[in-house]
């Protein structure tokens, strides 16, 4: 914030977290300007596809929950909706059209003039201090807390100036964040393209090719074997199995001091595993479902859910483990197939949609062992598989480093955005003399 000047004179606000404010600013309670109450009880069954009133809920973002035709709570442009619980608790939503809100939110209707956009930025910039969660089973904020929150009050002219300044500056930051997000998506696409090419075409661009006989595979290196997934599994017992069915593994089986980990499908989709967060069962119960045991080096595949078909290699753990009912376990025959190559090829098959051929026809789509067993699977010679993985590790690592740097840049810009908003709405910086750049200058700023 070094580029911005402070105000000439300050006074103690009397609020510890707020500290000093400009000497000509007032401090009021939120209820001085807004009438607040809980939203109306609106259930999913009450919603219609296209009604007169869109419904705000405690979901993240500004999108609507659905529509109703009438409500005892009618909000107008410039009012506020504050999620009282859920992931977006305390994040203000500035109402942009005639609407209503659900019982998971607190609404605030203006009854004494104050600039809505300035208030929005104030609520956003001071959120950590304004909304202290009530620590119940479900954390929530209360109407009384909202009503009695402190609200700074510069002149209306100054409120408008601060809001205009923040509109401009946050738009610049948001534009830069969007460019970094676009870069990340392009890098992810490049990452997948590098993997896909390596596991289906190999590393030698001059190798003779042949028709694979599989439409979505096209041509493959002539010396590669077009096999099926069932032929790469280990010859051992229960090499390719699903998790326990239904009542064989339920929440009542989980114990705090269990001896056996339960590996769920979220590991397959993320590749992240923290043993201390895993559910556990007793050895006694494990013995009844040991068919679904998973060991370090096995591939865990998500069986159901939005990311079915995603896969990750299970690391070596300090306890035995079983896969849950929403997962599959594949033990690869290491004499003919490298497990890292197998996992990369599975990820390619997922990305191409080929793994959908292994989905059963039930109401909730799920991968079936029978369908996956017949999935086409490419087998280069084992030494070539290892070379492919070594090459991919190097190339993918470089791409991941750039992605990591882009994510760090986004985080820094988000932190700057938050700090700038907080500084402006609490009077730590003086923007009264700020002027919006001309259109040509603004375009130059955004394209920089």
Tab-separated table of C-alpha atoms in Angstrom:
chain	number	residue	atom	x	y	z
A	1	UNK	CA	0.000	0.000	0.000
A	2	UNK	CA	3.074	2.250	-0.142
A	3	UNK	CA	1.795	4.019	-3.288
A	4	UNK	CA	-1.227	5.394	-1.393
A	5	UNK	CA	-1.177	8.183	1.196
A	6	UNK	CA	-2.802	8.027	4.617
A	7	UNK	CA	-5.307	10.628	5.855
A	8	UNK	CA	-3.878	13.677	7.607
A	9	UNK	CA	-5.720	13.157	10.907
A	10	UNK	CA	-7.072	10.099	12.700
A	11	UNK	CA	-9.039	9.343	15.857
A	12	UNK	CA	-9.475	6.243	17.982
A	13	UNK	CA	-12.522	4.309	16.800
A	14	UNK	CA	-13.006	2.657	20.180
A	15	UNK	CA	-13.133	-0.713	18.424
A	16	UNK	CA	-10.024	-2.781	19.062
A	17	UNK	CA	-9.801	-4.559	15.699
A	18	UNK	CA	-10.613	-1.393	13.741
A	19	UNK	CA	-8.079	0.845	15.468
A	20	UNK	CA	-7.892	4.445	14.278
A	21	UNK	CA	-10.185	5.858	11.604
A	22	UNK	CA	-10.051	9.206	9.764
A	23	UNK	CA	-11.028	12.005	12.147
A	24	UNK	CA	-14.022	13.110	10.032
A	25	UNK	CA	-15.564	9.613	9.780
A	26	UNK	CA	-18.414	8.446	12.010
A	27	UNK	CA	-18.876	5.001	13.527
A	28	UNK	CA	-22.363	3.506	13.629
A	29	UNK	CA	-24.036	0.151	14.174
A	30	UNK	CA	-25.161	-1.867	11.175
A	31	UNK	CA	-28.763	-1.677	12.437
A	32	UNK	CA	-28.638	2.125	12.053
A	33	UNK	CA	-28.860	1.627	8.286
A	34	UNK	CA	-30.259	-1.885	7.816
A	35	UNK	CA	-33.130	-3.975	9.144
A	36	UNK	CA	-31.900	-7.555	9.474
A	37	UNK	CA	-33.632	-10.912	9.998
A	38	UNK	CA	-33.391	-14.562	8.995
A	39	UNK	CA	-34.512	-15.511	5.506
A	40	UNK	CA	-37.750	-17.355	4.820
A	41	UNK	CA	-37.985	-21.134	5.204
A	42	UNK	CA	-37.810	-22.386	1.623
A	43	UNK	CA	-37.342	-26.083	0.965
A	44	UNK	CA	-36.183	-27.761	-2.212
A	45	UNK	CA	-39.753	-28.931	-2.846
A	46	UNK	CA	-40.942	-25.288	-2.803
A	47	UNK	CA	-38.725	-24.275	-5.708
A	48	UNK	CA	-39.905	-23.971	-9.282
A	49	UNK	CA	-37.892	-23.737	-12.476
A	50	UNK	CA	-38.870	-20.209	-13.498
A	51	UNK	CA	-40.736	-18.097	-10.937
A	52	UNK	CA	-41.092	-14.407	-10.133
A	53	UNK	CA	-38.518	-14.312	-7.332
A	54	UNK	CA	-35.027	-15.820	-7.517
A	55	UNK	CA	-33.879	-17.290	-4.190
A	56	UNK	CA	-30.493	-16.597	-2.586
A	57	UNK	CA	-29.174	-19.327	-0.300
A	58	UNK	CA	-25.982	-20.001	1.676
A	59	UNK	CA	-24.273	-21.546	-1.331
A	60	UNK	CA	-20.987	-20.080	-2.530
A	61	UNK	CA	-21.061	-17.391	-5.186
A	62	UNK	CA	-23.928	-15.151	-6.269
A	63	UNK	CA	-25.949	-17.744	-8.176
A	64	UNK	CA	-29.533	-18.465	-7.148
A	65	UNK	CA	-30.882	-21.551	-5.372
A	66	UNK	CA	-33.999	-21.589	-7.572
A	67	UNK	CA	-37.245	-19.617	-7.895
A	68	UNK	CA	-40.557	-19.053	-6.076
A	69	UNK	CA	-43.597	-16.993	-7.071
A	70	UNK	CA	-44.121	-15.270	-3.725
A	71	UNK	CA	-42.386	-14.711	-0.407
A	72	UNK	CA	-42.868	-12.786	2.831
A	73	UNK	CA	-39.289	-11.535	2.376
A	74	UNK	CA	-38.818	-9.410	-0.735
A	75	UNK	CA	-35.362	-7.956	-1.331
A	76	UNK	CA	-34.526	-5.119	-3.690
A	77	UNK	CA	-31.377	-4.006	-5.458
A	78	UNK	CA	-28.902	-2.675	-2.885
A	79	UNK	CA	-30.012	-4.948	-0.043
A	80	UNK	CA	-27.723	-7.671	1.329
A	81	UNK	CA	-27.809	-11.411	1.900
A	82	UNK	CA	-25.293	-12.868	4.359
A	83	UNK	CA	-24.926	-16.676	4.531
A	84	UNK	CA	-25.456	-17.642	8.176
A	85	UNK	CA	-23.943	-21.118	7.849
A	86	UNK	CA	-22.209	-23.337	5.331
A	87	UNK	CA	-18.989	-22.971	3.334
A	88	UNK	CA	-19.667	-19.324	2.461
A	89	UNK	CA	-20.629	-18.231	5.993
A	90	UNK	CA	-20.244	-14.467	6.412
A	91	UNK	CA	-19.478	-13.712	2.755
A	92	UNK	CA	-21.833	-10.849	1.769
A	93	UNK	CA	-23.971	-10.958	-1.359
A	94	UNK	CA	-25.088	-7.628	-2.806
A	95	UNK	CA	-28.639	-8.038	-4.115
A	96	UNK	CA	-28.844	-7.049	-7.786
A	97	UNK	CA	-32.525	-7.713	-8.545
A	98	UNK	CA	-35.875	-8.181	-6.805
A	99	UNK	CA	-35.486	-11.507	-5.001
A	100	UNK	CA	-35.785	-13.409	-1.721
A	101	UNK	CA	-33.555	-15.601	0.434
A	102	UNK	CA	-33.700	-18.881	2.324
A	103	UNK	CA	-33.548	-19.711	6.034
A	104	UNK	CA	-29.814	-20.418	5.816
A	105	UNK	CA	-29.123	-16.714	5.328
A	106	UNK	CA	-29.577	-13.370	7.064
A	107	UNK	CA	-30.959	-10.543	4.962
A	108	UNK	CA	-30.358	-6.825	5.470
A	109	UNK	CA	-32.805	-4.299	3.996
A	110	UNK	CA	-31.649	-0.699	3.864
A	111	UNK	CA	-33.835	1.789	5.772
A	112	UNK	CA	-31.400	4.716	6.040
A	113	UNK	CA	-29.258	5.925	3.153
A	114	UNK	CA	-25.756	4.530	2.756
A	115	UNK	CA	-23.897	3.564	-0.402
A	116	UNK	CA	-24.528	-0.143	-1.036
A	117	UNK	CA	-21.319	-0.883	-2.904
A	118	UNK	CA	-19.209	0.810	-0.232
A	119	UNK	CA	-21.024	-1.252	2.418
A	120	UNK	CA	-20.450	-4.407	0.381
A	121	UNK	CA	-16.707	-3.744	0.242
A	122	UNK	CA	-16.683	-2.950	3.970
A	123	UNK	CA	-18.426	-6.237	4.843
A	124	UNK	CA	-16.087	-8.112	2.522
A	125	UNK	CA	-12.873	-6.452	3.684
A	126	UNK	CA	-13.683	-6.729	7.391
A	127	UNK	CA	-15.367	-10.156	7.312
A	128	UNK	CA	-12.881	-11.902	9.669
A	129	UNK	CA	-13.656	-9.344	12.396
A	130	UNK	CA	-17.363	-8.802	11.787
A	131	UNK	CA	-18.531	-12.402	11.768
A	132	UNK	CA	-17.281	-14.575	14.606
A	133	UNK	CA	-18.894	-18.006	14.305
A	134	UNK	CA	-21.014	-19.391	17.127
A	135	UNK	CA	-19.290	-22.718	17.808
A	136	UNK	CA	-22.234	-25.106	17.757
A	137	UNK	CA	-22.499	-28.451	15.973
A	138	UNK	CA	-23.111	-26.386	12.832
A	139	UNK	CA	-21.137	-23.092	13.017
A	140	UNK	CA	-23.378	-20.096	12.378
A	141	UNK	CA	-23.695	-16.347	12.747
A	142	UNK	CA	-26.695	-14.675	14.352
A	143	UNK	CA	-28.994	-11.808	13.429
A	144	UNK	CA	-28.022	-9.954	16.621
A	145	UNK	CA	-24.364	-10.177	15.673
A	146	UNK	CA	-25.094	-8.691	12.254
A	147	UNK	CA	-27.263	-5.911	13.703
A	148	UNK	CA	-24.662	-4.849	16.256
A	149	UNK	CA	-21.611	-4.917	14.029
A	150	UNK	CA	-19.786	-1.609	13.730
A	151	UNK	CA	-19.997	0.203	10.417
A	152	UNK	CA	-17.743	3.115	9.446
A	153	UNK	CA	-19.508	6.074	7.888
A	154	UNK	CA	-17.621	8.577	5.706
A	155	UNK	CA	-19.634	11.168	3.797
A	156	UNK	CA	-21.775	9.759	0.975
A	157	UNK	CA	-19.485	11.439	-1.562
A	158	UNK	CA	-16.463	9.708	-0.024
A	159	UNK	CA	-18.275	6.364	0.114
A	160	UNK	CA	-18.936	6.614	-3.619
A	161	UNK	CA	-15.313	7.571	-4.308
A	162	UNK	CA	-13.974	4.611	-2.296
A	163	UNK	CA	-16.395	2.217	-4.027
A	164	UNK	CA	-15.415	3.515	-7.481
A	165	UNK	CA	-11.729	3.191	-6.618
A	166	UNK	CA	-12.195	-0.397	-5.453
A	167	UNK	CA	-14.335	-1.283	-8.477
A	168	UNK	CA	-11.481	-0.185	-10.717
A	169	UNK	CA	-8.591	-1.651	-8.746
A	170	UNK	CA	-10.237	-5.006	-7.997
A	171	UNK	CA	-11.225	-5.325	-11.666
A	172	UNK	CA	-7.539	-4.983	-12.592
A	173	UNK	CA	-6.541	-7.619	-10.054
A	174	UNK	CA	-9.392	-9.923	-11.115
A	175	UNK	CA	-8.254	-9.609	-14.723
A	176	UNK	CA	-4.726	-10.659	-13.781
A	177	UNK	CA	-6.070	-13.556	-11.717
A	178	UNK	CA	-8.198	-14.679	-14.655
A	179	UNK	CA	-5.141	-14.647	-16.933
A	180	UNK	CA	-3.249	-16.843	-14.469
A	181	UNK	CA	-6.233	-19.199	-14.214
A	182	UNK	CA	-6.352	-19.443	-18.001
A	183	UNK	CA	-2.633	-20.206	-18.012
A	184	UNK	CA	-3.165	-22.983	-15.468
A	185	UNK	CA	-5.923	-24.538	-17.591
A	186	UNK	CA	-3.707	-24.418	-20.688
A	187	UNK	CA	-0.854	-26.011	-18.752
A	188	UNK	CA	-3.163	-28.755	-17.476
A	189	UNK	CA	-4.275	-29.442	-21.039
A	190	UNK	CA	-0.645	-29.546	-22.154
A	191	UNK	CA	0.177	-31.871	-19.253
A	192	UNK	CA	-2.574	-34.283	-20.258
A	193	UNK	CA	-1.583	-34.088	-23.930
A	194	UNK	CA	2.030	-34.953	-23.052
A	195	UNK	CA	0.877	-37.943	-20.985
A	196	UNK	CA	-1.640	-39.105	-23.589
A	197	UNK	CA	0.877	-38.986	-26.432
A	198	UNK	CA	3.545	-40.828	-24.455
A	199	UNK	CA	1.302	-43.704	-23.325
A	200	UNK	CA	-0.336	-44.206	-26.737
A	201	UNK	CA	2.403	-43.275	-29.249
A	202	UNK	CA	5.638	-43.743	-27.294
A	203	UNK	CA	8.752	-41.563	-27.288
A	204	UNK	CA	10.178	-42.329	-30.743
A	205	UNK	CA	8.526	-40.152	-33.421
A	206	UNK	CA	9.989	-42.347	-36.191
A	207	UNK	CA	8.775	-45.727	-34.935
A	208	UNK	CA	6.669	-47.751	-37.441
A	209	UNK	CA	2.959	-47.626	-36.581
A	210	UNK	CA	0.014	-50.000	-36.972
A	211	UNK	CA	-3.748	-49.747	-36.708
A	212	UNK	CA	-4.727	-50.642	-33.148
A	213	UNK	CA	-8.161	-51.851	-34.187
A	214	UNK	CA	-9.643	-49.531	-31.558
A	215	UNK	CA	-11.290	-46.402	-32.975
A	216	UNK	CA	-10.372	-44.023	-30.146
A	217	UNK	CA	-6.762	-45.297	-30.016
A	218	UNK	CA	-5.998	-44.997	-33.708
A	219	UNK	CA	-2.475	-45.971	-34.703
A	220	UNK	CA	0.004	-47.269	-32.129
A	221	UNK	CA	3.649	-48.370	-32.345
A	222	UNK	CA	3.935	-51.552	-34.380
A	223	UNK	CA	5.753	-53.535	-31.678
A	224	UNK	CA	3.235	-52.709	-28.916
A	225	UNK	CA	0.633	-55.272	-27.854
A	226	UNK	CA	-3.018	-54.211	-27.863
A	227	UNK	CA	-4.201	-56.186	-24.857
A	228	UNK	CA	-7.036	-55.928	-22.341
A	229	UNK	CA	-6.929	-54.662	-18.795
A	230	UNK	CA	-7.680	-58.097	-17.334
A	231	UNK	CA	-4.392	-59.422	-18.715
A	232	UNK	CA	-2.223	-56.924	-16.826
A	233	UNK	CA	-3.525	-57.789	-13.367
A	234	UNK	CA	-1.468	-59.976	-11.066
A	235	UNK	CA	-2.042	-63.726	-11.089
A	236	UNK	CA	-2.587	-63.619	-7.330
A	237	UNK	CA	-5.970	-64.083	-5.682
A	238	UNK	CA	-8.242	-60.981	-5.610
A	239	UNK	CA	-5.966	-58.963	-7.885
A	240	UNK	CA	-8.837	-56.889	-9.274
A	241	UNK	CA	-11.739	-56.401	-6.865
A	242	UNK	CA	-14.279	-53.865	-5.711
A	243	UNK	CA	-14.898	-52.751	-2.161
A	244	UNK	CA	-17.271	-54.441	0.290
A	245	UNK	CA	-20.918	-54.380	-0.734
A	246	UNK	CA	-23.515	-52.388	1.218
A	247	UNK	CA	-23.955	-53.609	4.766
A	248	UNK	CA	-20.527	-55.280	4.825
A	249	UNK	CA	-18.896	-51.908	5.491
A	250	UNK	CA	-21.010	-49.229	7.161
A	251	UNK	CA	-20.304	-46.224	9.361
A	252	UNK	CA	-21.013	-48.309	12.466
A	253	UNK	CA	-17.951	-50.412	11.617
A	254	UNK	CA	-15.593	-47.426	11.886
A	255	UNK	CA	-13.658	-47.145	15.153
A	256	UNK	CA	-11.239	-44.536	16.472
A	257	UNK	CA	-8.470	-46.985	17.392
A	258	UNK	CA	-8.890	-49.405	14.481
A	259	UNK	CA	-6.023	-51.455	13.085
A	260	UNK	CA	-7.020	-51.293	9.398
A	261	UNK	CA	-7.382	-48.211	7.178
A	262	UNK	CA	-10.340	-47.693	4.832
A	263	UNK	CA	-9.304	-46.192	1.486
A	264	UNK	CA	-12.135	-44.197	-0.088
A	265	UNK	CA	-12.610	-42.936	-3.638
A	266	UNK	CA	-11.493	-39.382	-2.826
A	267	UNK	CA	-7.936	-40.741	-2.697
A	268	UNK	CA	-8.332	-42.030	-6.254
A	269	UNK	CA	-9.523	-38.621	-7.454
A	270	UNK	CA	-6.948	-36.461	-5.643
A	271	UNK	CA	-3.951	-38.693	-4.970
A	272	UNK	CA	-3.760	-37.085	-1.528
A	273	UNK	CA	-3.681	-39.342	1.515
A	274	UNK	CA	-3.173	-38.406	5.157
A	275	UNK	CA	-3.286	-41.547	7.344
A	276	UNK	CA	-4.413	-39.595	10.420
A	277	UNK	CA	-7.590	-38.590	8.551
A	278	UNK	CA	-8.479	-42.080	7.324
A	279	UNK	CA	-11.372	-44.068	8.736
A	280	UNK	CA	-10.416	-47.313	10.447
A	281	UNK	CA	-11.932	-50.701	11.263
A	282	UNK	CA	-10.938	-53.537	13.592
A	283	UNK	CA	-8.845	-56.518	12.532
A	284	UNK	CA	-11.807	-58.735	13.379
A	285	UNK	CA	-14.066	-56.958	10.892
A	286	UNK	CA	-11.255	-56.801	8.337
A	287	UNK	CA	-11.151	-60.585	8.327
A	288	UNK	CA	-14.747	-60.648	7.044
A	289	UNK	CA	-13.946	-58.347	4.095
A	290	UNK	CA	-10.267	-59.157	3.476
A	291	UNK	CA	-11.093	-59.871	-0.170
A	292	UNK	CA	-10.977	-56.067	-0.626
A	293	UNK	CA	-7.533	-55.622	0.938
A	294	UNK	CA	-5.281	-53.035	-0.707
A	295	UNK	CA	-1.519	-52.808	-0.355
A	296	UNK	CA	1.159	-50.288	-1.252
A	297	UNK	CA	1.650	-50.256	-5.023
A	298	UNK	CA	-1.961	-51.170	-5.820
A	299	UNK	CA	-3.980	-48.855	-8.053
A	300	UNK	CA	-7.143	-47.463	-6.442
A	301	UNK	CA	-9.904	-46.567	-8.918
A	302	UNK	CA	-12.993	-44.477	-8.115
A	303	UNK	CA	-16.011	-46.669	-8.832
A	304	UNK	CA	-18.871	-44.170	-8.523
A	305	UNK	CA	-19.403	-40.430	-8.277
A	306	UNK	CA	-18.660	-37.462	-10.519
A	307	UNK	CA	-15.017	-38.511	-10.928
A	308	UNK	CA	-15.503	-42.247	-11.443
A	309	UNK	CA	-12.577	-43.803	-13.283
A	310	UNK	CA	-9.996	-41.543	-11.627
A	311	UNK	CA	-7.038	-43.484	-10.249
A	312	UNK	CA	-4.032	-43.164	-7.938
A	313	UNK	CA	-1.309	-45.510	-6.688
A	314	UNK	CA	-1.599	-46.375	-3.005
A	315	UNK	CA	1.609	-45.676	-1.052
A	316	UNK	CA	3.010	-48.100	1.534
A	317	UNK	CA	1.122	-47.612	4.811
A	318	UNK	CA	1.878	-48.479	8.436
A	319	UNK	CA	-1.325	-50.533	8.726
A	320	UNK	CA	-3.327	-52.907	6.591
A	321	UNK	CA	-5.990	-51.331	4.375
A	322	UNK	CA	-9.202	-52.138	2.510
A	323	UNK	CA	-10.948	-50.196	-0.229
A	324	UNK	CA	-14.410	-48.826	0.463
A	325	UNK	CA	-17.517	-49.793	-1.464
A	326	UNK	CA	-17.099	-46.815	-3.798
A	327	UNK	CA	-13.655	-47.928	-4.993
A	328	UNK	CA	-11.859	-50.661	-6.925
A	329	UNK	CA	-8.411	-52.136	-6.313
A	330	UNK	CA	-6.082	-53.324	-9.079
A	331	UNK	CA	-2.860	-55.207	-8.384
A	332	UNK	CA	-0.684	-55.055	-11.500
A	333	UNK	CA	1.480	-57.939	-12.740
A	334	UNK	CA	4.858	-56.213	-12.454
A	335	UNK	CA	6.492	-58.780	-14.757
A	336	UNK	CA	4.671	-57.385	-17.775
A	337	UNK	CA	3.456	-53.946	-16.715
A	338	UNK	CA	4.950	-51.094	-14.695
A	339	UNK	CA	2.381	-49.826	-12.183
A	340	UNK	CA	3.181	-46.168	-12.917
A	341	UNK	CA	2.684	-46.754	-16.637
A	342	UNK	CA	-0.587	-48.591	-15.944
A	343	UNK	CA	-1.843	-45.707	-13.807
A	344	UNK	CA	-0.906	-43.099	-16.419
A	345	UNK	CA	-2.671	-45.100	-19.133
A	346	UNK	CA	-5.767	-45.420	-16.932
A	347	UNK	CA	-5.739	-41.649	-16.438
A	348	UNK	CA	-5.570	-41.233	-20.217
A	349	UNK	CA	-8.495	-43.622	-20.685
A	350	UNK	CA	-10.466	-41.611	-18.128
A	351	UNK	CA	-9.636	-38.345	-19.877
A	352	UNK	CA	-10.655	-39.740	-23.287
A	353	UNK	CA	-13.939	-41.100	-21.940
A	354	UNK	CA	-12.932	-44.632	-22.934
A	355	UNK	CA	-13.331	-45.840	-19.374
A	356	UNK	CA	-17.053	-45.054	-19.653
A	357	UNK	CA	-17.360	-48.352	-21.534
A	358	UNK	CA	-16.911	-50.041	-18.164
A	359	UNK	CA	-19.978	-48.346	-16.656
A	360	UNK	CA	-23.026	-50.405	-15.757
A	361	UNK	CA	-26.518	-49.321	-16.711
A	362	UNK	CA	-27.930	-48.641	-13.246
A	363	UNK	CA	-29.621	-45.420	-12.111
A	364	UNK	CA	-26.353	-44.353	-10.469
A	365	UNK	CA	-23.550	-44.935	-12.989
A	366	UNK	CA	-20.788	-47.112	-11.566
A	367	UNK	CA	-17.789	-48.917	-12.997
A	368	UNK	CA	-18.128	-52.677	-13.156
A	369	UNK	CA	-15.282	-55.173	-12.953
A	370	UNK	CA	-16.641	-57.011	-15.979
A	371	UNK	CA	-16.735	-53.880	-18.110
A	372	UNK	CA	-13.251	-52.791	-17.084
A	373	UNK	CA	-11.746	-56.235	-17.621
A	374	UNK	CA	-12.397	-55.978	-21.358
A	375	UNK	CA	-11.078	-52.414	-21.662
A	376	UNK	CA	-8.360	-52.169	-24.380
A	377	UNK	CA	-4.933	-51.722	-22.781
A	378	UNK	CA	-1.665	-50.923	-24.562
A	379	UNK	CA	1.442	-52.853	-23.560
A	380	UNK	CA	4.846	-51.664	-24.777
A	381	UNK	CA	7.834	-53.791	-23.717
A	382	UNK	CA	8.459	-53.401	-19.972
A	383	UNK	CA	11.751	-51.527	-20.395
A	384	UNK	CA	10.028	-49.067	-22.743
A	385	UNK	CA	7.242	-48.507	-20.219
A	386	UNK	CA	9.854	-47.528	-17.643
A	387	UNK	CA	11.537	-45.124	-20.095
A	388	UNK	CA	8.151	-43.564	-20.868
A	389	UNK	CA	7.494	-42.972	-17.158
A	390	UNK	CA	10.980	-41.535	-16.601
A	391	UNK	CA	10.460	-39.134	-19.506
A	392	UNK	CA	6.993	-38.182	-18.272
A	393	UNK	CA	8.219	-37.588	-14.732
A	394	UNK	CA	10.693	-35.025	-16.062
A	395	UNK	CA	8.286	-33.283	-18.455
A	396	UNK	CA	5.304	-33.294	-16.113
A	397	UNK	CA	7.449	-32.038	-13.227
A	398	UNK	CA	8.434	-28.961	-15.261
A	399	UNK	CA	4.803	-28.250	-16.149
A	400	UNK	CA	3.722	-28.742	-12.531
A	401	UNK	CA	6.361	-26.262	-11.381
A	402	UNK	CA	4.919	-23.593	-13.676
A	403	UNK	CA	1.395	-24.425	-12.477
A	404	UNK	CA	2.585	-24.120	-8.877
A	405	UNK	CA	4.112	-20.708	-9.577
A	406	UNK	CA	0.893	-19.540	-11.251
A	407	UNK	CA	-1.123	-20.673	-8.214
A	408	UNK	CA	1.240	-18.762	-5.927
A	409	UNK	CA	0.755	-15.659	-8.066
A	410	UNK	CA	-3.017	-16.038	-7.774
A	411	UNK	CA	-2.753	-16.396	-3.998
A	412	UNK	CA	-0.591	-13.268	-3.749
A	413	UNK	CA	-3.015	-11.290	-5.914
A	414	UNK	CA	-5.990	-12.482	-3.857
A	415	UNK	CA	-4.185	-11.412	-0.686
A	416	UNK	CA	-3.419	-8.026	-2.234
A	417	UNK	CA	-7.073	-7.660	-3.281
A	418	UNK	CA	-8.268	-8.376	0.263
A	419	UNK	CA	-5.685	-6.053	1.816
A	420	UNK	CA	-6.540	-3.226	-0.601
A	421	UNK	CA	-10.261	-3.498	0.139
A	422	UNK	CA	-9.642	-3.566	3.887
A	423	UNK	CA	-7.279	-0.583	3.761
A	424	UNK	CA	-9.670	1.542	1.694
A	425	UNK	CA	-12.869	0.873	3.668
A	426	UNK	CA	-11.233	1.346	7.071
A	427	UNK	CA	-9.501	4.589	6.109
A	428	UNK	CA	-5.934	3.335	6.212
A	429	UNK	CA	-5.410	4.852	2.757
A	430	UNK	CA	-6.835	8.091	1.356
A	431	UNK	CA	-8.284	7.747	-2.161
A	432	UNK	CA	-10.347	10.954	-2.203
A	433	UNK	CA	-8.158	12.410	-4.953
A	434	UNK	CA	-8.017	9.240	-7.027
A	435	UNK	CA	-9.268	9.669	-10.578
A	436	UNK	CA	-10.412	6.915	-12.893
A	437	UNK	CA	-8.134	6.659	-15.939
A	438	UNK	CA	-9.430	7.495	-19.389
A	439	UNK	CA	-10.810	4.562	-21.404
A	440	UNK	CA	-7.620	4.153	-23.465
A	441	UNK	CA	-5.489	4.169	-20.309
A	442	UNK	CA	-7.781	1.639	-18.634
A	443	UNK	CA	-7.515	-0.687	-21.634
A	444	UNK	CA	-3.724	-0.424	-21.456
A	445	UNK	CA	-3.790	-1.303	-17.748
A	446	UNK	CA	-5.904	-4.406	-18.365
A	447	UNK	CA	-3.804	-5.625	-21.273
A	448	UNK	CA	-0.541	-5.226	-19.366
